[in-house]
Coordinates of C-alpha atoms in Angstrom, one line a residue:
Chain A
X299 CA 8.1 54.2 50.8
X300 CA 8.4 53.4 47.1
X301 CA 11.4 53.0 45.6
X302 CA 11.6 52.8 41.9
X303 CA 13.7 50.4 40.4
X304 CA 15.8 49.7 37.4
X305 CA 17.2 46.8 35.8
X306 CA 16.3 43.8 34.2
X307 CA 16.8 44.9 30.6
X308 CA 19.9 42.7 30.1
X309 CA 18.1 39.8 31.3
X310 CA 15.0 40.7 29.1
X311 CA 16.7 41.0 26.2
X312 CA 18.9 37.8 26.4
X313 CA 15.3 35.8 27.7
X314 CA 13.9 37.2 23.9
X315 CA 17.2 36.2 22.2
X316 CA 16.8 32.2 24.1
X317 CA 13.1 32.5 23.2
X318 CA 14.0 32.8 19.6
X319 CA 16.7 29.7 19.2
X320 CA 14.0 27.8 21.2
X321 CA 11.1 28.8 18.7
X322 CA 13.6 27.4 16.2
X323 CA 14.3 24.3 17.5
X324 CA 16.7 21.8 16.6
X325 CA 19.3 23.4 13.5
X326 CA 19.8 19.6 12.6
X327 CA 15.7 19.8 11.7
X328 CA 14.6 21.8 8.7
X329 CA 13.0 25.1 9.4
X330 CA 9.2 25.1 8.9
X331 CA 7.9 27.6 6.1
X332 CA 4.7 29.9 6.9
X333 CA 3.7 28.4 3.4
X334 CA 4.0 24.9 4.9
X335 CA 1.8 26.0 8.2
X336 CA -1.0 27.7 6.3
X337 CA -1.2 24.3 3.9
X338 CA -0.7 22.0 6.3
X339 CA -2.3 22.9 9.4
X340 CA -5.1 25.0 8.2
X341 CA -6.8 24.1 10.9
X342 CA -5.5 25.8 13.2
X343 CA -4.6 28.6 10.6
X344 CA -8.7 29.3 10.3
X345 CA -9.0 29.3 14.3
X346 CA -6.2 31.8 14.6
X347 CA -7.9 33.8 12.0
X348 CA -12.0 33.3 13.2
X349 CA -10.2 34.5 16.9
X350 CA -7.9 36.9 15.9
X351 CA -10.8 38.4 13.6
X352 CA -8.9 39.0 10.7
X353 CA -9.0 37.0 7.3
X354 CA -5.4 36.7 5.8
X355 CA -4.3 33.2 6.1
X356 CA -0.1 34.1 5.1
X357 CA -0.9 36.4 8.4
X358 CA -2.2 33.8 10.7
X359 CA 0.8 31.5 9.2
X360 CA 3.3 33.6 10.3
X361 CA 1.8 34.6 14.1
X362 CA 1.4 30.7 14.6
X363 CA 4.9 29.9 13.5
X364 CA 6.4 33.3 15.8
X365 CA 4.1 32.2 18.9
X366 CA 5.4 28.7 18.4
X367 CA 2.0 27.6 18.0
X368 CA 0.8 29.2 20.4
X369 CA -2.7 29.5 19.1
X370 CA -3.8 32.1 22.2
X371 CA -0.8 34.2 21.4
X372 CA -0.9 33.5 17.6
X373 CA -4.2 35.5 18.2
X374 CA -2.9 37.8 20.0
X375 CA -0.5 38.7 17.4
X376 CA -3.2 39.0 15.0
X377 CA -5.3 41.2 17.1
X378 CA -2.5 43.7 17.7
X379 CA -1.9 43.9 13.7
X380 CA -5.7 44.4 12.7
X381 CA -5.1 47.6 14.6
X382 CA -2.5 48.8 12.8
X383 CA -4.7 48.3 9.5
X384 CA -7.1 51.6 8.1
X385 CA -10.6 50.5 7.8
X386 CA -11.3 50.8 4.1
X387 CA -14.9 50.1 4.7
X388 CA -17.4 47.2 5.5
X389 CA -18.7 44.7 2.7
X390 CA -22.4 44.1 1.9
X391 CA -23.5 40.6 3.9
X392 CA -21.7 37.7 2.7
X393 CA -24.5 35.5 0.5
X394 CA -24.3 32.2 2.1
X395 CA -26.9 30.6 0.1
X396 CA -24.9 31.0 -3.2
X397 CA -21.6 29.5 -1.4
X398 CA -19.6 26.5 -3.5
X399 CA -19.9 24.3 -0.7
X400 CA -17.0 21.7 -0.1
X401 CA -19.2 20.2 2.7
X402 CA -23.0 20.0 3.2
X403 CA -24.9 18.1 5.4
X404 CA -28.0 18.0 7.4
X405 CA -29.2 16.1 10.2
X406 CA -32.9 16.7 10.6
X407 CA -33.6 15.7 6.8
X408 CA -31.6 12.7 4.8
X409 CA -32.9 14.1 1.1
X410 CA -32.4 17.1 1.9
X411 CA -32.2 18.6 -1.8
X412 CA -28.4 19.2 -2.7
X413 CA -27.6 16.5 -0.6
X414 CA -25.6 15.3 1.9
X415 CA -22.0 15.8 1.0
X416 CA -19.2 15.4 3.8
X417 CA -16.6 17.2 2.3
X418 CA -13.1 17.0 4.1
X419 CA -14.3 15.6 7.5
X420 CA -12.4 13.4 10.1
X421 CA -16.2 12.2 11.0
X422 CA -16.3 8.2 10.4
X423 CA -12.1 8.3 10.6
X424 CA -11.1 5.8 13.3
X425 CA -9.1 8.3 15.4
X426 CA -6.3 5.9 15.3
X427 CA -2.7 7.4 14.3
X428 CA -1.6 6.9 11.0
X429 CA 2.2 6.6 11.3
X430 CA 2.3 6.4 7.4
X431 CA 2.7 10.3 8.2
X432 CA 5.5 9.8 10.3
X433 CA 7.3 8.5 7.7
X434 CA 7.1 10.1 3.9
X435 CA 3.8 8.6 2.6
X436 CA 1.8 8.5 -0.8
X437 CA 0.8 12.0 -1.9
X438 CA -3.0 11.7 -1.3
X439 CA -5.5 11.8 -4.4
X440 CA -8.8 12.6 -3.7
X441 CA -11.5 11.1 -6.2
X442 CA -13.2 13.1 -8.2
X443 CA -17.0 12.7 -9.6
X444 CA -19.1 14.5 -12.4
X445 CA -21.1 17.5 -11.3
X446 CA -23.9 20.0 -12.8
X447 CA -24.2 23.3 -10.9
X448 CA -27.1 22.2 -8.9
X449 CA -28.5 24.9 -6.3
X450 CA -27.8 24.3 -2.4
X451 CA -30.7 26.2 -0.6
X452 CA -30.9 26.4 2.7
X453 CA -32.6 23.9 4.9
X454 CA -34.6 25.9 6.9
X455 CA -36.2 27.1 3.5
X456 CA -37.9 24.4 3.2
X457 CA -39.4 24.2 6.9
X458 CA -40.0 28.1 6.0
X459 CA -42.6 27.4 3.8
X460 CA -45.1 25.8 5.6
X461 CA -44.1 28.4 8.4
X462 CA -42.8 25.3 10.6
X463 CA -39.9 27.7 11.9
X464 CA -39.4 31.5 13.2
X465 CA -38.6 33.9 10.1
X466 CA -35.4 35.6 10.2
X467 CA -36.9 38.4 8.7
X468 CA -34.8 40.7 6.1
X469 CA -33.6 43.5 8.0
X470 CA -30.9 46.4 7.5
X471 CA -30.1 47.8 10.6
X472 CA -26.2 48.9 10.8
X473 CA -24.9 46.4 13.6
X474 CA -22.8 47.7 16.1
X475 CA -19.2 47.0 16.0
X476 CA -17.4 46.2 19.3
X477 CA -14.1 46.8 17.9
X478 CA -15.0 50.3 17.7
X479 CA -17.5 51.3 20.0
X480 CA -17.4 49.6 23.3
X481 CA -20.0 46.6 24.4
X482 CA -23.2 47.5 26.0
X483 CA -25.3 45.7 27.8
X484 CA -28.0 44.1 27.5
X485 CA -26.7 43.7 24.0
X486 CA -28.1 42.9 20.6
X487 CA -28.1 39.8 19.1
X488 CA -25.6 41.4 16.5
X489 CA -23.4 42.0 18.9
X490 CA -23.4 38.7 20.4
X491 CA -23.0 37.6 17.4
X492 CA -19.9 38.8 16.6
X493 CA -18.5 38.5 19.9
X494 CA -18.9 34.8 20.1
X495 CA -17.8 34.3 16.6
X496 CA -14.1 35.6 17.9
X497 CA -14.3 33.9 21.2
X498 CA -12.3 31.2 22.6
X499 CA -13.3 28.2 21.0
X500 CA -12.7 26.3 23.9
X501 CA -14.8 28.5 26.4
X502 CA -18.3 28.7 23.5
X503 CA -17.6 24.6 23.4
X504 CA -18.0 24.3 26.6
X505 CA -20.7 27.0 27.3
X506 CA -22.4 24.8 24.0
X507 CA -22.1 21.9 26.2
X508 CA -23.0 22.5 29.1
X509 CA -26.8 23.4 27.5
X510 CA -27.2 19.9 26.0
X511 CA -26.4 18.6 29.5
X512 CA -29.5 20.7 30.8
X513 CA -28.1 24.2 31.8
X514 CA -30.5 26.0 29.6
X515 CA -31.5 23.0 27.7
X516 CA -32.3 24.1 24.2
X517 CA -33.0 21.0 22.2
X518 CA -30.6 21.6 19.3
X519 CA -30.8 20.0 16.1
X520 CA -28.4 20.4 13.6
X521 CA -30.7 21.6 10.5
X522 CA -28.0 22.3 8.4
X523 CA -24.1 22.7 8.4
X524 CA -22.0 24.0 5.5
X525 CA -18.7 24.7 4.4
X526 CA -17.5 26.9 1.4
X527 CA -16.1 29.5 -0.3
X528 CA -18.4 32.8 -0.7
X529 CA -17.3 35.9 -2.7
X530 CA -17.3 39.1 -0.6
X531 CA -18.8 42.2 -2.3
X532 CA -18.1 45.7 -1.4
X533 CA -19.9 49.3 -2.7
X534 CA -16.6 51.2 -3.9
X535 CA -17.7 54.8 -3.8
X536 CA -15.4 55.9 -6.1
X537 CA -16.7 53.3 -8.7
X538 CA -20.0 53.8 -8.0
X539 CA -21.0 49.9 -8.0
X540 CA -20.3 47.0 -6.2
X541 CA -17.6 44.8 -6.8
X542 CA -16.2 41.3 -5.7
X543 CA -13.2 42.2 -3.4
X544 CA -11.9 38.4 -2.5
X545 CA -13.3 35.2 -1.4
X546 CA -13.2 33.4 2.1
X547 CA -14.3 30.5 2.9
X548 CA -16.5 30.5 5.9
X549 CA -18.5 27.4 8.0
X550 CA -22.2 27.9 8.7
X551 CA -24.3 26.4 11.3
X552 CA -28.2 26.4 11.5
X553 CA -29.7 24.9 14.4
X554 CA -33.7 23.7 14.6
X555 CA -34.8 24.1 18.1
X556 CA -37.8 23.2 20.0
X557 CA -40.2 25.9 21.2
X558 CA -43.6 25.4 23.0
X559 CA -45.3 28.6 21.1
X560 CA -46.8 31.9 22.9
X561 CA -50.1 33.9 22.9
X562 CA -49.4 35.6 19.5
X563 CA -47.2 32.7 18.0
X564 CA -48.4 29.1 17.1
X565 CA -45.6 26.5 18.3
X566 CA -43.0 26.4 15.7
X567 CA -39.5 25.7 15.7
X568 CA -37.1 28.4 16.5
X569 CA -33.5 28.8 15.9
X570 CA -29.6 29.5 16.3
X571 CA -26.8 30.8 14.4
X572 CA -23.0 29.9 13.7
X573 CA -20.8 31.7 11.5
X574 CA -16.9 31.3 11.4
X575 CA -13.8 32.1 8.9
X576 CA -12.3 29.2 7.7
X577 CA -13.2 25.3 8.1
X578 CA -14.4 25.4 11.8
X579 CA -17.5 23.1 12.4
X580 CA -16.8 22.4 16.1
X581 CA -16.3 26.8 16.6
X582 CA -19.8 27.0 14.3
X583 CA -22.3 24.2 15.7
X584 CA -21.0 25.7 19.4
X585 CA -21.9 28.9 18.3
X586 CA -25.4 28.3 16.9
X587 CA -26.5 26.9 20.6
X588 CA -24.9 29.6 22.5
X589 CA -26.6 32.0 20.4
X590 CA -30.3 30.3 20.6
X591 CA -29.5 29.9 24.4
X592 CA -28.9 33.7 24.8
X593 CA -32.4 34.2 22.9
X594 CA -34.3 33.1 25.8
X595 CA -35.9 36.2 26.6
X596 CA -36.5 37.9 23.2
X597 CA -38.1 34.1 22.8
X598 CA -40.3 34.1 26.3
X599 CA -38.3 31.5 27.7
X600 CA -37.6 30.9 31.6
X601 CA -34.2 32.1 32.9
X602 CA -33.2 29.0 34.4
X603 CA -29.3 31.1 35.8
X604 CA -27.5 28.7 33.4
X605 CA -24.4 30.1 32.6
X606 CA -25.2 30.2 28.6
X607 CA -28.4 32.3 29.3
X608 CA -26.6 34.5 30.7
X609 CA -25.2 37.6 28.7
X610 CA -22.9 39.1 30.7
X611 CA -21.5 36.4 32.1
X612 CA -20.9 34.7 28.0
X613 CA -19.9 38.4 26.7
X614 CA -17.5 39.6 29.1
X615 CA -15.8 35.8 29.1
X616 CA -15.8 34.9 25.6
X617 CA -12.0 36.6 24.6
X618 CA -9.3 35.0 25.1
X619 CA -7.4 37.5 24.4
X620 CA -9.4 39.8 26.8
X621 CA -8.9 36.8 29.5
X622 CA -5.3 35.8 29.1
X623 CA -4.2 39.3 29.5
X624 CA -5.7 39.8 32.7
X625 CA -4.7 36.3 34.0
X626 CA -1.2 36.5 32.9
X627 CA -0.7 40.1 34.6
X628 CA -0.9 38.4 37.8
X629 CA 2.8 36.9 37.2
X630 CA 4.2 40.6 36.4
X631 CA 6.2 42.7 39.1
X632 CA 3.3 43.5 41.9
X633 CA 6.0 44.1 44.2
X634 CA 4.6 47.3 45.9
X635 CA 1.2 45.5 46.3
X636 CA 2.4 43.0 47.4
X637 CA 4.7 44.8 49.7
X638 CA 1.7 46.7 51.3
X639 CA -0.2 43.2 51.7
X640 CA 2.9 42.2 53.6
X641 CA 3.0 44.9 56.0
X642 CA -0.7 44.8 56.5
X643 CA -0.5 41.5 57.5
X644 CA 2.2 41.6 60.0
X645 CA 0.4 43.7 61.5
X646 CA -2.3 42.5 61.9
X647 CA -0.9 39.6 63.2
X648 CA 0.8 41.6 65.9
X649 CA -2.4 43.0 67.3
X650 CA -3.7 39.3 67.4
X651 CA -1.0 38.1 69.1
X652 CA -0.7 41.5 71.4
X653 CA -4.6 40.6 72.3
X654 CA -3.5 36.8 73.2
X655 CA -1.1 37.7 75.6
X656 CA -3.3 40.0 77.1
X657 CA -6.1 37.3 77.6
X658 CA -3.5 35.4 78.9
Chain B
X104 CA -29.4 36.4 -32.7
X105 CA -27.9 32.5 -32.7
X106 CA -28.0 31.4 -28.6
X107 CA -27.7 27.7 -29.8
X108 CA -24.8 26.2 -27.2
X109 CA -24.1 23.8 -30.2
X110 CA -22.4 27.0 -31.6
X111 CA -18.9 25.3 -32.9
X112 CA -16.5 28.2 -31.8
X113 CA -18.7 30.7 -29.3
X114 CA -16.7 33.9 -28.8
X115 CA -16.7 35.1 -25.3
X116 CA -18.9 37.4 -24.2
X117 CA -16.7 40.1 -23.1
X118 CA -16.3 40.6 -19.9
X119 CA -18.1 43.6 -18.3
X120 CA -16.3 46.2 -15.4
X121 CA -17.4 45.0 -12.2
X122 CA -16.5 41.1 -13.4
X123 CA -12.9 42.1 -14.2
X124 CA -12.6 43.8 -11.1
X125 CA -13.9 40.8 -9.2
X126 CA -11.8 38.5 -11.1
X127 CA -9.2 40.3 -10.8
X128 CA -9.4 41.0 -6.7
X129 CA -9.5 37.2 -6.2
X130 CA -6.5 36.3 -9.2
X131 CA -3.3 34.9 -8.1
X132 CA -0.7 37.6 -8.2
X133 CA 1.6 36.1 -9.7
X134 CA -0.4 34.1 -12.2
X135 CA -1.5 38.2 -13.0
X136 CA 2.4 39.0 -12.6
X137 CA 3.2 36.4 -15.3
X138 CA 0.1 37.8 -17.8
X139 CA 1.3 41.3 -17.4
X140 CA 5.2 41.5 -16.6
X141 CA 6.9 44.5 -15.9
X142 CA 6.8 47.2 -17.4
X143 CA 3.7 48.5 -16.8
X144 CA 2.2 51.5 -18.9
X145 CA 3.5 55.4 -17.8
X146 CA 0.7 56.2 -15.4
X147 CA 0.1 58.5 -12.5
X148 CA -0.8 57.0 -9.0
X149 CA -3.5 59.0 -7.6
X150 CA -4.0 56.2 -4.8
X151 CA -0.6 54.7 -3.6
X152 CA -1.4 50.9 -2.7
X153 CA -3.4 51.0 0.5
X154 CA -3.0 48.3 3.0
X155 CA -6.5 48.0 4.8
X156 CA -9.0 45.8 6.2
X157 CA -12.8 45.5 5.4
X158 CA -15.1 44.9 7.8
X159 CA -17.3 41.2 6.4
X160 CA -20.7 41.2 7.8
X161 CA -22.9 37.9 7.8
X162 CA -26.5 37.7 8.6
X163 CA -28.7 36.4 11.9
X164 CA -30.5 33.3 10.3
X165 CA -28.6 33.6 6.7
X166 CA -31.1 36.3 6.1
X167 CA -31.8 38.3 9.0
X168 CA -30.1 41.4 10.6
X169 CA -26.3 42.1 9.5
X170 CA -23.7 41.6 12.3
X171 CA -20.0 41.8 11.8
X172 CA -18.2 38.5 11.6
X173 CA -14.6 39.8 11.4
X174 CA -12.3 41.7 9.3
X175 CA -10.3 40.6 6.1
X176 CA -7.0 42.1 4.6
X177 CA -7.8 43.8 1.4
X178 CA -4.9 46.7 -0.8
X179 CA -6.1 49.4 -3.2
X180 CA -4.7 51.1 -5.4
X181 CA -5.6 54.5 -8.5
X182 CA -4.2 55.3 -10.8
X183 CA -4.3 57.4 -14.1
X184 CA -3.0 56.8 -17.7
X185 CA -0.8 58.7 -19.3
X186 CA -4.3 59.1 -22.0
X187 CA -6.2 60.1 -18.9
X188 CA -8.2 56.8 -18.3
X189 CA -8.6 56.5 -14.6
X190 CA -8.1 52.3 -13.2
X191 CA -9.2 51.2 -9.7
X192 CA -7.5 47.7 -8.6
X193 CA -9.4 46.4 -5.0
X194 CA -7.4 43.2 -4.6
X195 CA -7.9 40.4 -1.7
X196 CA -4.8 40.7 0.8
X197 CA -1.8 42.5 1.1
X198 CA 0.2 42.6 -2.3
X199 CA 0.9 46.3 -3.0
X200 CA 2.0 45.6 -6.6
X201 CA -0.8 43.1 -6.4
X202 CA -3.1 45.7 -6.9
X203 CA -1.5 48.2 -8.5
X204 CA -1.2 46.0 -11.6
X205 CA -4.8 45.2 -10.9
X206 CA -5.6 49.1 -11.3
X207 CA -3.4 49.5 -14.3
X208 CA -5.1 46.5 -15.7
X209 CA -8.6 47.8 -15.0
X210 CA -7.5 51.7 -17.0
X211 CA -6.3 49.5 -19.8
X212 CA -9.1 47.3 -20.3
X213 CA -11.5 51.0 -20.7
X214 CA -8.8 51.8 -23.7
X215 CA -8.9 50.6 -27.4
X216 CA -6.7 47.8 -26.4
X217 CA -9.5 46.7 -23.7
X218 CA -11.0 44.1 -26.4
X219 CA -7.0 42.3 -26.9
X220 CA -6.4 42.2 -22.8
X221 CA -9.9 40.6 -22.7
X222 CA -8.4 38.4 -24.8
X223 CA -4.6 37.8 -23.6
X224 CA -5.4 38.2 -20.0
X225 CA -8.7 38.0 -19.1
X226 CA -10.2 34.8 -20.3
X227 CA -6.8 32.8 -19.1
X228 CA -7.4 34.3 -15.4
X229 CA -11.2 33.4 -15.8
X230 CA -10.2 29.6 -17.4
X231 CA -7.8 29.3 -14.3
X232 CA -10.3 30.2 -11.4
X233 CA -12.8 28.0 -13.0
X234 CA -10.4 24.9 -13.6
X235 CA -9.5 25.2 -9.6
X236 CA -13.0 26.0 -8.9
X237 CA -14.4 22.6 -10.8
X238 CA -11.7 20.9 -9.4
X239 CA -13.1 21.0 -5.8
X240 CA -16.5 21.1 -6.4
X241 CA -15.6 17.5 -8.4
X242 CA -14.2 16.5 -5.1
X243 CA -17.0 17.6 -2.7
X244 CA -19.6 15.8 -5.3
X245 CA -17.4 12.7 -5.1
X246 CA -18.1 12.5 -1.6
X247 CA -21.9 13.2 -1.6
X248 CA -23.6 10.2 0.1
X249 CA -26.0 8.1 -2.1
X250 CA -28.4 6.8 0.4
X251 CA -30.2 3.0 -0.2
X252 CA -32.7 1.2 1.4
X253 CA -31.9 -2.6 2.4
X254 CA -34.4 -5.2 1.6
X255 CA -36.0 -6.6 4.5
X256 CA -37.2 -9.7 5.3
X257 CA -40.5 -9.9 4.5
X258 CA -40.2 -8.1 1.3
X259 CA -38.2 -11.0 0.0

């Protein structure tokens, strides 16, 4: 028989009211400002916005201070507001080539033209803590140097040329959206696309992994990473012309991978894709080799059951937000499930025992 | 026509629609607050300021087939001048005042007093963006990497 209950809302509401004085803290310790999180840890600012899929950087302050930086729920936060948003449209394709890059480097070619520049990194720091931040240090001065506006191209350009590495030919094809339509599989690579660039970082780092360890080994190099601002345009029909509407900054990844060639193609080199929000080198490199490892049949490749080949397996895992709901149901109220499980059980050891005693 | 850049005192080209509009969808607000206080010209709002999102889209390969990368937080706003000029403001985020000064500003600059807000407002927004913009780009160059080759041994 079920039995509905009530109760509980006393104790709910005094569990939120204890959740908020322990988001706060100590009242001896100054309160942190959204204006201090989205300056001073940006980082984890542009992860809650590449995962929450949202650009506003005051927003992803503000779910990362109420989710007590919880980043998971910080994105969660995020992801319920988008949906409260109208969607005033869709810009044209952001132009990555003409981004101001803050950093730029390549690992396949040392003079590569536009050179190498390493921007804000914590590559070559020694990963040993620098209690001068503990206490109230020097306000850091970066140096500055002379520049000309001097063109970055791409680096696959240049192994373009001499037709060294697969095209990614111009194309206009409306992508699908999964936001608004639901995912189908097999998918494009559009949609994986977009799907990996607002998974879990955690889950495409390891799925990255676990190819250069040899499931579904694609022999990645890093051709090109960069990190800038690009200027988002938009047509506004009731201007009838395009117009810049903002600027993000976004981190690009281009892998060069190994490729043995086919009947119609000489061999060549082929390649994957990273795109993020924000500074987020570690989301964007990850990307790029999941998304060259799910090309292995558009590319002729062996399907070797590596968990990064495989589509559904990367697609349906890749949202944390997707994955944290369903795993943190478990701990709600299944007391009538688990009621049902009881009886069944007792039962059934009843007619065990029953049949003991009767082999007895 | 004189293109010469040794001109002494080169007036600025003015600035053409879709530049403002740009310029101003990425401006501070309150750096545009402080060029154009309150209050602003008698106008009719034909568009309330609309919080929305857009949908950015990057490209396979840099320049292969669109896919969606994720949205961004973007509030519009029309409006119509008391003359009858019709302003658009499209500004990055979610400042509702943000862009309705951005609209009124954009109706304006289509008037006769277009050529004095070029002027007064405009070229300082412009100056600003490209001070911060320099600024970093100074920094990224300062930390390009200027490769040399060592001697070796046998060279010497």
């Amino acid at each position: 028989m079920y039995v509905a209950v009530k109760g509980g809302e006393r104790a709910i509401d005094n569990a939120h009211a204890f959740l908020a004085e322990e988001r706060r803290g100590d009242m001896a310790v100054a309160e942190i400002g959204t204006d201090q999180i989205r300056e001073q840890l940006r980082l984890a600012v542009n992860r809650v916005m590449a995962e929450g899929s949202l650009y506003d950087p005051d927003l992803a302050a503000l779910a990362i201070k109420q989710a007590r930086g919880d980043l998971i729920e910080a994105v969660f936060l995020i992801r319920a507001y988008r949906t409260t948003l109208p969607r005033l449209g869709h810009a044209t394709p952001v132009e990555t080539a003409q981004m101001a890059v803050t950093r730029r480097i390549s690992a396949t070619f040392k003079d590569a033209p536009g050179g190498q520049i390493l921007g804000p990194t914590f590559d070559y720091t020694h990963r040993l803590l620098d209690f001068t931040l503990m206490a109230n240090g020097e306000a850091p001065n970066a140096p500055q140097a002379l520049t000309k506006a001097s063109p970055v191209p791409h680096i696959t350009t240049f192994l373009g040329r001499d037709g060294l590495i697969e095209a990614a030919q111009p194309d206009d094809t409306p992508p699908p959206d999964l936001t608004r339509e639901p995912m189908e599989l097999p998918a494009s690579r559009a949609t994986r696309l977009q799907a990996i660039t607002r998974g879990d970082e955690g889950f495409i780092l390891s799925l990255a992994y676990s190819t250069q360890r040899g499931y579904g080994r694609t022999h990645a190099f890093v051709g090109e990473l960069r990190i800038g601002m690009v200027e988002v345009e938009m047509d506004i029909p009731e201007l009838g012309f395009a117009i810049c509407i903002g600027e993000v900054e976004l981190t690009e990844c281009e892998t060069v991978n190994q490729f043995k060639g086919s009947k119609t193609e000489p061999p060549q080199f082929t390649r994957g894709y990273g795109l993020t929000f924000g500074q987020n080198e570690r989301k964007s490199i990850a990307m790029s080799l999941v998304d060259r490892a799910l090309r292995w049949k558009e590319l002729g490749e062996d399907f070797t059951g590596a968990p990064a080949q495989d589509e559904e397996f990367v697609l349906m895992h890749a949202d944390n937000v997707q994955a944290t709901g369903f795993l943190e149901h478990i701990k709600l109220p299944h007391y009538v499930d688990f009621q049902s499980e009881l009886e069944l059980i007792r039962k059934l050891r009843a007619e065990a025992m029953a049949q003991n005693e009767a082999a007895e | 026509m004189d293109k010469s850049p040794q001109m002494s005192s080169p007036a600025p080209a003015p600035m053409a629609r879709p530049d403002w509009l740009g310029l101003l969808a990425r401006s501070r607000p309150a750096h545009l607050a402080a060029l154009m206080p309150d209050p602003l010209p008698d106008h009719h709002l034909l568009r309330a300021p609309e919080i929305g999102a857009v949908m950015l889209r990057g490209r396979a390969g840099a320049t292969g087939a669109p896919f969606n990368l994720g949205e961004m937080t973007v509030t519009r706003c029309s409006l119509r001048l008391s003359c009858g000029t019709v302003g658009h403001g499209y500004v990055q985020g979610r400042d509702r005042s943000h862009a309705l000064r951005a609209a009124a500003l954009d109706a304006l600059l289509q008037t006769a007093e277009g050529a004095a807000l070029q002027t007064r407002i405009l070229t300082l927004l412009a100056a600003a963006e490209a001070e911060a913009r320099q600024t970093r780009a100074a920094k990224a160059a300062a930390t390009k990497v200027e490769f040399f080759t060592l001697v070796r041994g046998e060279d010497a």
